[in-house]
Tab-separated table of C-alpha atoms and ligand atoms in Angstrom:
chain	number	residue	atom	x	y	z
G	1103	MET	CA	158.728	65.529	-2.848
G	1104	LEU	CA	158.452	67.543	-6.014
G	1105	LYS	CA	154.573	67.285	-6.422
G	1106	HIS	CA	153.467	71.114	-7.142
G	1107	LYS	CA	157.332	72.141	-8.559
G	1108	THR	CA	158.319	73.387	-12.616
G	1109	ALA	CA	161.654	71.881	-13.447
G	1110	LEU	CA	163.020	72.857	-16.860
G	1111	VAL	CA	165.636	70.925	-18.382
G	1112	THR	CA	167.348	72.757	-21.422
G	1113	GLY	CA	168.791	69.692	-24.163
G	1114	SER	CA	166.021	67.158	-22.708
G	1115	THR	CA	165.091	65.702	-25.733
G	1116	SER	CA	168.115	63.614	-25.223
G	1117	GLY	CA	171.495	61.734	-23.164
G	1118	ILE	CA	171.602	63.861	-19.312
G	1119	GLY	CA	168.719	66.432	-20.120
G	1120	LEU	CA	166.435	63.179	-20.821
G	1121	GLY	CA	167.273	62.063	-17.919
G	1122	ILE	CA	167.496	64.561	-16.151
G	1123	ALA	CA	164.375	64.799	-16.616
G	1124	LYS	CA	163.135	61.774	-16.428
G	1125	ALA	CA	163.947	61.350	-12.145
G	1126	LEU	CA	161.915	64.916	-12.096
G	1127	ALA	CA	159.384	63.704	-12.847
G	1128	ARG	CA	159.819	60.679	-11.644
G	1129	GLN	CA	159.686	63.536	-8.337
G	1130	GLY	CA	156.431	64.408	-9.442
G	1131	ALA	CA	157.414	67.869	-10.536
G	1132	ASN	CA	156.251	68.803	-14.020
G	1133	ILE	CA	158.918	68.846	-16.806
G	1134	VAL	CA	159.568	71.848	-19.197
G	1135	LEU	CA	161.457	70.439	-22.186
G	1136	ASN	CA	163.660	71.486	-25.045
G	1137	GLY	CA	165.664	70.216	-27.532
G	1138	PHE	CA	165.533	69.435	-30.684
G	1139	GLY	CA	165.427	65.460	-32.363
G	1140	ASP	CA	163.162	63.052	-30.708
G	1141	VAL	CA	160.739	65.593	-29.307
G	1142	ASP	CA	157.580	62.531	-29.581
G	1143	GLY	CA	159.498	60.493	-28.021
G	1144	ALA	CA	161.139	62.250	-25.005
G	1145	GLN	CA	157.766	63.903	-24.077
G	1146	ALA	CA	155.780	60.803	-24.127
G	1147	GLU	CA	158.809	59.190	-22.336
G	1148	ILE	CA	158.514	61.900	-19.440
G	1149	ALA	CA	154.097	61.656	-19.721
G	1150	ALA	CA	154.242	58.079	-19.018
G	1151	LEU	CA	155.507	58.375	-15.890
G	1152	GLY	CA	151.985	60.865	-15.191
G	1153	VAL	CA	153.658	64.744	-15.064
G	1154	ASP	CA	152.461	67.169	-17.043
G	1155	VAL	CA	154.660	67.983	-20.068
G	1156	LEU	CA	155.809	71.405	-22.178
G	1157	TYR	CA	158.261	70.994	-24.763
G	1158	HIS	CA	159.283	74.193	-26.128
G	1159	GLY	CA	162.629	74.401	-29.182
G	1160	ALA	CA	163.965	77.517	-28.173
G	1161	ASP	CA	167.777	76.909	-30.301
G	1162	MET	CA	169.937	78.022	-26.896
G	1163	SER	CA	172.480	80.115	-28.680
G	1164	ARG	CA	169.249	82.839	-29.605
G	1165	PRO	CA	168.624	84.586	-26.251
G	1166	ALA	CA	164.876	85.927	-27.880
G	1167	GLU	CA	163.706	82.397	-29.118
G	1168	ILE	CA	165.055	81.721	-24.957
G	1169	GLU	CA	163.371	84.501	-23.104
G	1170	ASP	CA	160.293	83.686	-24.994
G	1171	MET	CA	160.916	79.656	-23.911
G	1172	MET	CA	160.705	81.368	-20.052
G	1173	ARG	CA	157.725	83.195	-20.975
G	1174	ALA	CA	155.839	80.416	-22.136
G	1175	ALA	CA	156.924	77.977	-19.427
G	1176	ALA	CA	155.566	80.863	-16.524
G	1177	GLU	CA	152.317	81.480	-18.745
G	1178	ARG	CA	151.551	77.543	-18.523
G	1179	PHE	CA	153.104	76.267	-15.042
G	1180	GLY	CA	153.292	79.823	-12.855
G	1181	ARG	CA	156.791	79.752	-12.521
G	1182	VAL	CA	160.150	77.544	-12.849
G	1183	ASP	CA	160.995	76.385	-9.574
G	1184	ILE	CA	163.837	73.850	-10.516
G	1185	LEU	CA	165.803	75.142	-13.555
G	1186	VAL	CA	168.432	72.950	-15.121
G	1187	ASN	CA	171.147	74.502	-17.419
G	1188	ASN	CA	172.281	71.527	-20.166
G	1189	ALA	CA	171.888	71.369	-23.212
G	1190	GLY	CA	175.524	71.254	-24.774
G	1191	ILE	CA	177.843	70.838	-28.249
G	1192	GLN	CA	181.268	69.200	-28.449
G	1193	HIS	CA	183.754	70.521	-31.414
G	1194	VAL	CA	187.269	68.920	-30.778
G	1195	ALA	CA	190.389	70.643	-32.826
G	1196	ALA	CA	193.586	72.092	-32.318
G	1197	ILE	CA	193.133	75.554	-31.295
G	1198	GLU	CA	194.728	76.962	-34.919
G	1199	ASP	CA	192.509	74.711	-36.711
G	1200	PHE	CA	189.075	75.623	-34.122
G	1201	PRO	CA	185.867	76.772	-36.782
G	1202	PRO	CA	185.309	80.699	-35.073
G	1203	GLU	CA	182.057	80.296	-35.656
G	1204	ARG	CA	181.940	76.661	-33.612
G	1205	TRP	CA	183.814	78.657	-30.751
G	1206	ASP	CA	180.619	81.546	-30.840
G	1207	ALA	CA	177.827	78.404	-30.677
G	1208	ILE	CA	179.446	76.143	-27.991
G	1209	ILE	CA	179.744	80.021	-25.923
G	1210	ALA	CA	176.925	80.864	-26.739
G	1211	ILE	CA	174.687	77.316	-26.031
G	1212	ASN	CA	176.819	75.854	-23.397
G	1213	LEU	CA	177.840	78.679	-21.268
G	1214	SER	CA	175.385	82.268	-22.261
G	1215	SER	CA	172.367	80.236	-22.232
G	1216	ALA	CA	173.283	78.960	-18.296
G	1217	PHE	CA	173.407	83.254	-17.581
G	1218	HIS	CA	170.044	83.711	-20.095
G	1219	THR	CA	167.802	81.525	-18.789
G	1220	THR	CA	169.110	82.315	-15.455
G	1221	ARG	CA	168.636	85.797	-15.017
G	1222	LEU	CA	165.116	85.435	-15.977
G	1223	ALA	CA	164.067	81.677	-13.833
G	1224	LEU	CA	165.687	84.029	-10.809
G	1225	PRO	CA	163.076	86.880	-10.049
G	1226	ALA	CA	160.198	84.609	-9.512
G	1227	MET	CA	162.600	82.287	-7.106
G	1228	LYS	CA	163.598	84.403	-5.031
G	1229	ALA	CA	159.934	85.473	-4.648
G	1230	ALA	CA	159.081	82.498	-3.555
G	1231	ASN	CA	161.582	81.540	-1.933
G	1232	TRP	CA	162.329	79.076	-3.074
G	1233	GLY	CA	164.782	77.493	-6.482
G	1234	ARG	CA	167.519	74.913	-7.788
G	1235	ILE	CA	169.243	76.443	-10.474
G	1236	ILE	CA	171.331	72.691	-11.357
G	1237	ASN	CA	174.141	73.822	-14.491
G	1238	VAL	CA	175.262	70.586	-16.286
G	1239	ALA	CA	179.145	71.062	-16.097
G	1240	SER	CA	181.349	69.195	-16.812
G	1241	VAL	CA	184.952	67.629	-15.350
G	1242	HIS	CA	185.940	69.974	-18.595
G	1243	GLY	CA	184.704	72.473	-15.933
G	1244	LEU	CA	187.543	71.372	-13.480
G	1245	VAL	CA	190.691	70.008	-15.295
G	1246	ALA	CA	191.616	70.509	-19.282
G	1247	SER	CA	191.880	67.972	-22.550
G	1248	ALA	CA	193.627	69.230	-24.919
G	1249	GLN	CA	191.719	69.769	-28.583
G	1250	LYS	CA	188.859	70.771	-26.757
G	1251	SER	CA	189.447	74.651	-25.781
G	1252	ALA	CA	185.655	76.191	-26.479
G	1253	TYR	CA	184.525	73.227	-24.678
G	1254	VAL	CA	186.798	73.806	-21.690
G	1255	ALA	CA	186.440	77.182	-22.011
G	1256	ALA	CA	182.827	77.870	-21.641
G	1257	LYS	CA	182.571	74.550	-19.044
G	1258	HIS	CA	185.533	76.689	-16.700
G	1259	GLY	CA	182.936	79.434	-17.135
G	1260	ILE	CA	180.021	77.796	-16.369
G	1261	VAL	CA	181.504	77.283	-12.121
G	1262	GLY	CA	182.357	80.417	-12.070
G	1263	LEU	CA	178.778	81.650	-13.016
G	1264	THR	CA	177.628	78.846	-11.054
G	1265	LYS	CA	179.520	80.151	-7.816
G	1266	VAL	CA	178.327	83.792	-8.478
G	1267	VAL	CA	175.021	82.744	-8.640
G	1268	ALA	CA	175.308	80.761	-5.595
G	1269	LEU	CA	176.902	83.623	-4.047
G	1270	GLU	CA	173.744	85.802	-4.932
G	1271	THR	CA	171.555	83.446	-4.272
G	1272	ALA	CA	173.184	82.490	-0.072
G	1273	THR	CA	170.611	84.399	2.440
G	1274	THR	CA	167.318	83.016	0.204
G	1275	GLY	CA	165.897	79.631	-0.560
G	1276	VAL	CA	167.578	79.475	-4.275
G	1277	THR	CA	170.835	77.545	-4.508
G	1278	CYS	CA	173.294	77.023	-7.552
G	1279	ASN	CA	175.060	74.148	-8.077
G	1280	ALA	CA	177.068	72.716	-10.870
G	1281	ILE	CA	177.191	68.543	-11.811
G	1282	CYS	CA	181.022	67.446	-13.287
G	1283	PRO	CA	180.562	64.388	-15.545
G	1284	GLY	CA	183.327	62.569	-16.493
G	1285	TRP	CA	182.213	60.439	-19.725
G	1286	VAL	CA	178.568	59.571	-20.151
G	1287	LEU	CA	177.445	57.274	-23.353
G	1288	THR	CA	175.017	59.796	-25.007
G	1289	PRO	CA	175.117	60.744	-28.360
G	1290	LEU	CA	177.894	63.568	-28.156
G	1291	VAL	CA	180.309	60.971	-26.656
G	1292	GLN	CA	179.568	58.485	-29.905
G	1293	LYS	CA	180.181	60.359	-31.960
G	1294	GLN	CA	184.155	60.631	-30.372
G	1295	VAL	CA	184.232	56.670	-30.316
G	1296	ASP	CA	183.198	56.760	-33.558
G	1297	ALA	CA	185.898	59.304	-34.900
G	1298	LYS	CA	188.836	57.770	-32.525
G	1299	ALA	CA	187.977	53.918	-34.075
G	1300	ALA	CA	187.904	55.309	-37.528
G	1301	ALA	CA	191.256	56.883	-36.251
G	1302	LEU	CA	192.685	54.359	-35.675
G	1303	GLY	CA	191.324	51.549	-37.368
G	1304	ILE	CA	189.618	49.648	-34.154
G	1305	SER	CA	186.796	48.061	-33.412
G	1306	ASN	CA	184.176	50.111	-30.901
G	1307	GLU	CA	184.805	47.682	-27.867
G	1308	GLU	CA	188.911	49.230	-28.257
G	1309	ALA	CA	187.635	52.834	-28.989
G	1310	THR	CA	186.061	52.322	-26.004
G	1311	ARG	CA	188.656	50.696	-24.016
G	1312	LEU	CA	190.582	53.241	-25.179
G	1313	LEU	CA	189.039	56.583	-24.448
G	1314	LEU	CA	187.761	54.817	-20.833
G	1315	GLY	CA	191.411	54.275	-20.116
G	1316	GLU	CA	192.906	57.742	-20.721
G	1317	LYS	CA	190.910	59.560	-18.664
G	1318	GLU	CA	188.070	57.818	-16.077
G	1319	PRO	CA	189.911	55.477	-13.705
G	1320	SER	CA	187.050	53.027	-12.864
G	1321	MET	CA	187.199	52.308	-16.621
G	1322	GLN	CA	183.243	53.148	-16.403
G	1323	PHE	CA	181.133	55.311	-18.526
G	1324	THR	CA	178.188	57.089	-15.075
G	1325	THR	CA	175.036	56.723	-16.360
G	1326	PRO	CA	172.551	59.556	-16.750
G	1327	GLU	CA	169.896	57.841	-14.117
G	1328	GLU	CA	172.769	58.857	-11.244
G	1329	LEU	CA	172.668	61.784	-12.513
G	1330	GLY	CA	169.130	62.801	-12.218
G	1331	GLU	CA	169.338	61.017	-8.582
G	1332	LEU	CA	172.772	64.228	-8.117
G	1333	ALA	CA	170.177	66.201	-9.251
G	1334	VAL	CA	166.932	64.261	-7.423
G	1335	PHE	CA	169.864	65.178	-4.381
G	1336	PHE	CA	170.163	68.964	-5.386
G	1337	CYS	CA	166.954	69.367	-5.012
G	1338	SER	CA	166.046	68.392	-1.418
G	1339	PRO	CA	165.728	69.965	1.593
G	1340	ALA	CA	169.215	67.721	2.750
G	1341	ALA	CA	170.622	70.439	-0.035
G	1342	ASN	CA	169.797	73.254	1.080
G	1343	ASN	CA	172.865	74.387	2.579
G	1344	VAL	CA	174.619	73.144	-1.095
G	1345	ARG	CA	175.285	76.080	-2.488
G	1346	GLY	CA	178.294	76.411	-5.322
G	1347	ALA	CA	179.616	73.028	-5.504
G	1348	ALA	CA	180.753	72.215	-8.551
G	1349	TRP	CA	180.398	68.187	-7.937
G	1350	ASN	CA	182.123	65.831	-10.043
G	1351	MET	CA	180.340	62.104	-10.474
G	1352	ASP	CA	183.428	60.823	-13.264
G	1353	GLY	CA	185.181	57.936	-12.140
G	1354	GLY	CA	187.576	59.380	-10.508
G	1355	TRP	CA	189.056	61.276	-13.572
G	1356	ALA	CA	189.476	64.653	-11.626
G	1357	ALA	CA	191.121	62.709	-9.019
G	1358	GLN	CA	194.210	62.716	-10.674
S	1913	NAD	P1	173.052	64.608	-26.610
S	1913	NAD	O1	173.977	65.606	-27.449
S	1913	NAD	O2	173.035	63.568	-25.791
S	1913	NAD	O3	172.345	65.817	-25.931
S	1913	NAD	C1	171.919	67.098	-25.542
S	1913	NAD	C2	171.058	67.744	-25.798
S	1913	NAD	O4	171.258	69.532	-26.428
S	1913	NAD	C3	169.987	67.624	-26.985
S	1913	NAD	O5	168.539	67.374	-25.516
S	1913	NAD	C4	169.926	68.406	-27.848
S	1913	NAD	O6	168.771	68.670	-29.226
S	1913	NAD	C5	170.345	69.445	-26.976
S	1913	NAD	N1	170.611	70.790	-27.264
S	1913	NAD	C6	172.310	70.945	-28.770
S	1913	NAD	N2	172.075	71.847	-29.436
S	1913	NAD	C7	170.894	72.796	-28.333
S	1913	NAD	C8	170.307	74.146	-29.288
S	1913	NAD	N3	171.232	74.517	-29.537
S	1913	NAD	N4	169.346	74.753	-28.384
S	1913	NAD	C9	168.114	74.099	-27.424
S	1913	NAD	N5	168.954	72.731	-27.353
S	1913	NAD	C10	170.108	71.727	-27.993
S	1913	NAD	O7	174.647	65.074	-25.060
S	1913	NAD	P2	174.533	64.265	-23.365
S	1913	NAD	O8	176.070	64.892	-23.334
S	1913	NAD	O9	173.363	64.742	-23.069
S	1913	NAD	O10	175.167	66.394	-23.333
S	1913	NAD	C11	174.424	67.057	-22.134
S	1913	NAD	C12	175.544	67.943	-21.188
S	1913	NAD	O11	175.528	67.119	-20.629
S	1913	NAD	C13	176.204	69.047	-22.482
S	1913	NAD	O12	176.094	70.739	-21.765
S	1913	NAD	C14	177.566	68.481	-22.065
S	1913	NAD	O13	178.820	69.059	-22.184
S	1913	NAD	C15	176.762	67.587	-20.906
S	1913	NAD	N6	178.266	66.247	-20.582
S	1913	NAD	C16	178.083	65.481	-21.370
S	1913	NAD	C17	179.185	63.984	-21.080
S	1913	NAD	C18	179.278	63.469	-21.750
S	1913	NAD	O14	180.377	62.352	-21.464
S	1913	NAD	N7	177.921	62.558	-22.663
S	1913	NAD	C19	180.418	64.628	-20.146
S	1913	NAD	C20	180.532	65.609	-19.000
S	1913	NAD	C21	179.303	66.797	-19.598
């Protein structure tokens, strides 16, 4: 379905970003990978699906590096047809203890980076009259949790940005939507499970059950594979008129 298309997924060396990149690659899209950590492993997983892969190590907190990544993607593949703004970090602390530099980093990586990639990708998408912008927000783009001021502010912000981009492209073949996952067991969440286990002196399994039980009625994690299939749906012709949605896949979290 996505042969001859190029998908750029920020933060795609791990977790949800890698899951979405693999799902799009399975549909034939070439992939621009980005992120830190096990770059070679991620690149090999995508290449094994028989598509072309370009890795760019832009730090999503640095607009000049984002510009360089978008330039490199266009040079290699012509343009970015599918942009998935996924890179994100977390910091958990009460607001009066929240380190200002963590606030700045979360706003830059989880929110402002999507502004930069979007403004740079849109002209070519509009010229081609086809494009998909998928913002990986969070259920925290819809509701709040204590101790997550920067994250919740950034995720509510990216849901707002999604709606504005959807309106500005409403009469074109470009769509912009947000995905709002609940708990997904990635390194980002494993850290929160570990912290809970250590703080309460309980096992990993008990901490996992507590974490799910506080928020997620299904008591189940959403998987990167399931989120990848939702991204594939947004890229399909059936989703041509899905615009500005903030689509939760959260085991009932936001329904409460
Ligand atoms: P993860 O830690 O597994 O992956 C994060 C990715 O972002 C990695 O590839 C990492 O290298 C990359 N990254 C981090 N900082 C970066 C930077 N400065 N520049 C470029 N890349 C950077 O986390 P994840 O859980 O897969 O999270 C992915 C997205 O999904 C985030 O936006 C997160 O907020 C969102 N999300 C996660 C959950 C969850 O439960 N895990 C739930 C809702 C939303």
